[in-house]
Coordinates of N, CA and C in Angstrom, one line a residue:
M13 N -23.7 25.5 6.9 CA -23.4 26.3 8.3 C -22.1 25.8 8.8
A14 N -21.0 26.5 8.9 CA -20.1 26.0 9.5 C -20.0 25.9 11.1
T15 N -19.3 24.9 11.5 CA -19.3 24.6 12.8 C -17.7 24.9 13.5
T16 N -17.7 25.8 14.6 CA -16.4 26.1 15.2 C -16.2 25.5 16.5
I17 N -15.4 25.0 16.7 CA -15.0 24.5 18.2 C -13.7 24.8 18.4
N18 N -13.3 25.0 19.7 CA -11.9 25.0 20.2 C -11.2 23.8 20.5
V19 N -10.1 23.8 20.2 CA -9.1 22.4 20.4 C -8.0 23.0 21.3
D20 N -7.9 22.4 22.6 CA -7.0 22.5 23.6 C -5.9 21.6 23.2
V21 N -4.7 22.1 23.4 CA -3.4 21.5 23.3 C -2.8 21.3 24.5
A22 N -2.2 20.4 25.2 CA -1.7 20.5 26.4 C 0.0 20.9 26.2
L23 N 0.3 21.8 27.0 CA 1.8 22.2 26.9 C 2.5 21.5 28.1
S24 N 3.7 20.8 27.7 CA 4.5 20.2 28.9 C 5.5 21.2 29.4
G25 N 5.5 21.2 30.8 CA 6.5 22.1 31.4 C 7.9 21.2 31.4
A26 N 9.0 22.0 31.7 CA 10.2 21.2 31.9 C 11.1 22.0 32.9
V27 N 12.0 21.4 33.3 CA 13.0 22.0 34.2 C 14.0 22.8 33.2
K28 N 14.9 23.7 33.9 CA 15.9 24.3 33.2 C 15.4 25.2 31.8
G29 N 14.2 25.5 31.8 CA 14.1 26.4 30.5 C 13.8 25.7 29.2
K30 N 13.7 24.2 29.5 CA 13.5 23.4 27.9 C 12.1 23.1 27.9
A31 N 11.0 24.0 28.0 CA 9.8 23.6 27.9 C 9.3 24.0 26.6
W32 N 10.1 23.8 25.5 CA 9.5 24.1 24.1 C 8.6 22.9 23.7
N33 N 7.4 23.3 23.1 CA 6.6 22.5 22.5 C 6.2 22.8 21.2
L34 N 6.2 21.7 20.4 CA 5.7 21.7 19.1 C 4.3 21.4 18.9
I35 N 3.7 22.3 18.2 CA 2.4 22.2 18.2 C 1.8 22.7 16.8
G36 N 0.9 22.2 16.3 CA 0.4 22.8 15.0 C -1.1 23.2 14.7
N37 N -1.3 23.7 13.5 CA -2.8 24.1 13.4 C -3.6 22.8 13.3
P38 N -4.6 22.6 14.3 CA -5.3 21.4 13.9 C -6.6 21.6 13.1
Y39 N -6.7 22.8 12.7 CA -8.1 23.1 11.9 C -7.9 23.1 10.4
S40 N -8.9 22.7 9.7 CA -8.9 22.7 8.3 C -9.1 24.1 7.7
S41 N -8.8 25.2 8.5 CA -8.6 26.5 8.0 C -7.5 27.3 8.6
Y42 N -7.2 28.4 8.0 CA -6.2 29.3 8.7 C -6.3 29.9 10.0
I43 N -5.4 30.0 10.7 CA -5.5 30.6 12.0 C -4.9 31.9 11.9
D44 N -5.5 33.0 12.3 CA -4.9 34.3 12.2 C -4.2 34.5 13.7
V45 N -2.9 35.0 13.4 CA -1.9 35.1 14.6 C -2.4 36.0 15.5
A46 N -3.1 37.2 15.2 CA -3.6 38.0 16.1 C -4.7 37.4 17.0
D47 N -5.6 36.8 16.3 CA -6.6 35.9 17.0 C -6.1 34.8 18.0
F48 N -5.1 34.1 17.5 CA -4.4 33.3 18.3 C -4.1 34.0 19.7
F49 N -3.5 34.9 19.6 CA -2.9 35.6 20.8 C -4.2 36.2 21.7
T50 N -5.3 36.7 21.1 CA -6.4 37.3 21.7 C -7.2 36.0 22.4
T51 N -7.3 35.1 21.7 CA -8.1 33.8 22.2 C -7.4 33.1 23.3
N52 N -6.3 32.9 23.3 CA -5.5 32.0 24.3 C -5.0 32.8 25.4
N53 N -4.9 32.1 26.8 CA -4.3 32.8 27.8 C -2.9 32.7 27.8
M54 N -2.2 33.8 27.4 CA -0.6 33.8 27.1 C 0.1 33.7 28.5
G55 N -0.7 33.5 29.7 CA 0.0 33.1 30.9 C 0.4 31.8 31.0
Q56 N 0.1 31.0 30.0 CA 0.4 29.6 29.8 C 1.8 29.5 29.4
L57 N 2.3 30.6 28.7 CA 3.6 30.6 28.2 C 4.7 31.2 29.1
N58 N 6.0 30.7 28.7 CA 7.1 31.4 29.6 C 6.8 32.9 29.2
S59 N 7.1 33.7 30.5 CA 6.9 35.2 30.2 C 7.9 36.0 29.3
E60 N 9.1 35.2 29.1 CA 10.1 35.8 28.5 C 10.1 35.5 26.9
Y61 N 9.1 34.5 26.5 CA 8.9 34.0 25.2 C 7.5 33.9 24.7
V62 N 6.9 35.1 24.9 CA 5.5 35.0 24.7 C 5.4 35.2 23.1
A63 N 5.4 34.0 22.2 CA 5.3 34.3 20.8 C 5.2 33.0 20.2
I64 N 5.2 33.0 18.9 CA 5.1 31.7 18.2 C 6.3 31.6 17.4
Y65 N 7.2 30.5 17.2 CA 8.5 30.4 16.8 C 8.0 29.4 15.6
G66 N 8.3 29.9 14.2 CA 8.3 29.0 13.1 C 9.4 29.0 12.4
Y67 N 9.7 27.7 11.7 CA 10.9 27.5 10.9 C 10.8 28.3 9.6
T68 N 11.9 29.0 9.2 CA 11.9 29.7 8.0 C 12.5 28.9 6.6
G69 N 13.0 27.9 7.0 CA 13.6 27.0 6.1 C 15.2 27.3 5.8
S70 N 15.7 28.2 6.7 CA 17.1 28.6 6.6 C 17.8 28.1 7.9
K71 N 19.1 27.6 7.8 CA 19.6 27.1 9.2 C 19.7 28.4 10.2
N72 N 19.6 28.2 11.4 CA 19.6 29.0 12.5 C 18.7 30.2 12.2
S73 N 17.8 30.0 11.7 CA 16.6 31.1 11.4 C 15.3 30.8 11.9
R74 N 14.5 31.7 12.3 CA 13.2 31.3 12.9 C 12.2 32.6 12.6
N75 N 11.0 32.4 12.4 CA 10.2 33.4 12.4 C 9.3 33.7 13.5
I76 N 9.5 34.8 14.1 CA 8.9 35.1 15.5 C 7.7 35.9 15.4
L77 N 6.4 35.4 15.7 CA 5.3 36.1 15.8 C 4.7 36.2 17.1
N78 N 4.3 37.5 17.3 CA 3.6 37.8 18.7 C 2.6 38.7 18.6
D79 N 2.0 39.1 19.8 CA 0.6 39.8 19.7 C 0.6 41.0 18.9
A80 N 1.8 41.6 18.5 CA 1.9 42.8 17.6 C 1.9 42.5 16.2
T81 N 1.9 41.1 15.8 CA 1.9 40.7 14.5 C 0.6 40.8 13.8
S82 N 0.5 41.3 12.7 CA -1.0 41.5 12.2 C -0.8 40.9 10.7
D83 N -1.9 40.5 10.3 CA -2.1 40.2 8.8 C -1.2 38.7 8.6
V84 N -1.1 38.0 9.3 CA -0.2 36.8 9.4 C -1.2 35.6 9.5
L85 N -1.2 34.5 8.8 CA -1.9 33.3 9.0 C -1.0 32.1 9.2
I86 N -1.4 31.1 10.2 CA -0.8 29.8 10.3 C -1.7 29.2 9.3
A87 N -1.0 28.2 8.4 CA -1.4 27.4 7.4 C -2.0 26.0 8.1
L88 N -3.0 25.6 7.4 CA -3.6 24.2 7.7 C -2.4 23.3 8.1
G89 N -2.3 22.6 9.3 CA -1.4 21.6 9.7 C 0.2 22.2 9.9
Q90 N 0.3 23.5 9.8 CA 1.7 24.0 10.0 C 2.1 23.9 11.4
G91 N 3.2 23.4 11.7 CA 3.8 23.4 13.0 C 4.5 24.6 13.4
F92 N 4.5 24.7 14.7 CA 5.2 25.9 15.2 C 5.5 25.7 16.7
F93 N 6.5 26.5 17.4 CA 6.9 26.2 18.7 C 6.3 27.3 19.5
V94 N 6.1 26.8 20.8 CA 5.9 27.7 21.9 C 6.5 27.3 23.1
K95 N 6.9 28.4 23.9 CA 7.7 27.8 25.1 C 6.8 28.0 26.3
S96 N 6.5 27.0 26.8 CA 5.6 26.9 28.1 C 6.3 27.4 29.4
R97 N 5.4 28.0 30.3 CA 5.9 28.0 31.4 C 6.3 26.9 32.2
S98 N 7.0 27.0 33.3 CA 7.8 25.8 33.9 C 6.7 24.7 34.3
S99 N 5.4 25.1 34.8 CA 4.4 24.2 35.3 C 3.5 23.7 34.2
G100 N 3.8 24.0 33.0 CA 2.9 23.4 31.8 C 1.7 24.3 31.7
G101 N 0.9 23.7 30.8 CA -0.5 24.4 30.7 C -1.3 24.0 29.6
S102 N -2.0 24.7 28.9 CA -2.7 24.4 27.6 C -3.0 25.7 26.7
I103 N -3.0 25.4 25.6 CA -3.1 26.7 24.6 C -4.5 26.0 23.8

């Protein structure tokens, strides 16, 4: 029987819009992007950047995933950026 737990990750806030946080999948299984947005309070993120930003492997390129993204999984240990609201929070 598998056990499921929530893992809270603190987001640091910053002045002048520099509140980008590099976080990653802490689980030993994939995270469904749609479930990520359903489960988390997106009010913790900057309202202009409510998305997951991932590296694509190309210079100046990023993969932007939001609540309209479906059938996308975040791999085990995969890192990604989110932009916190100025007061910080947790995901």
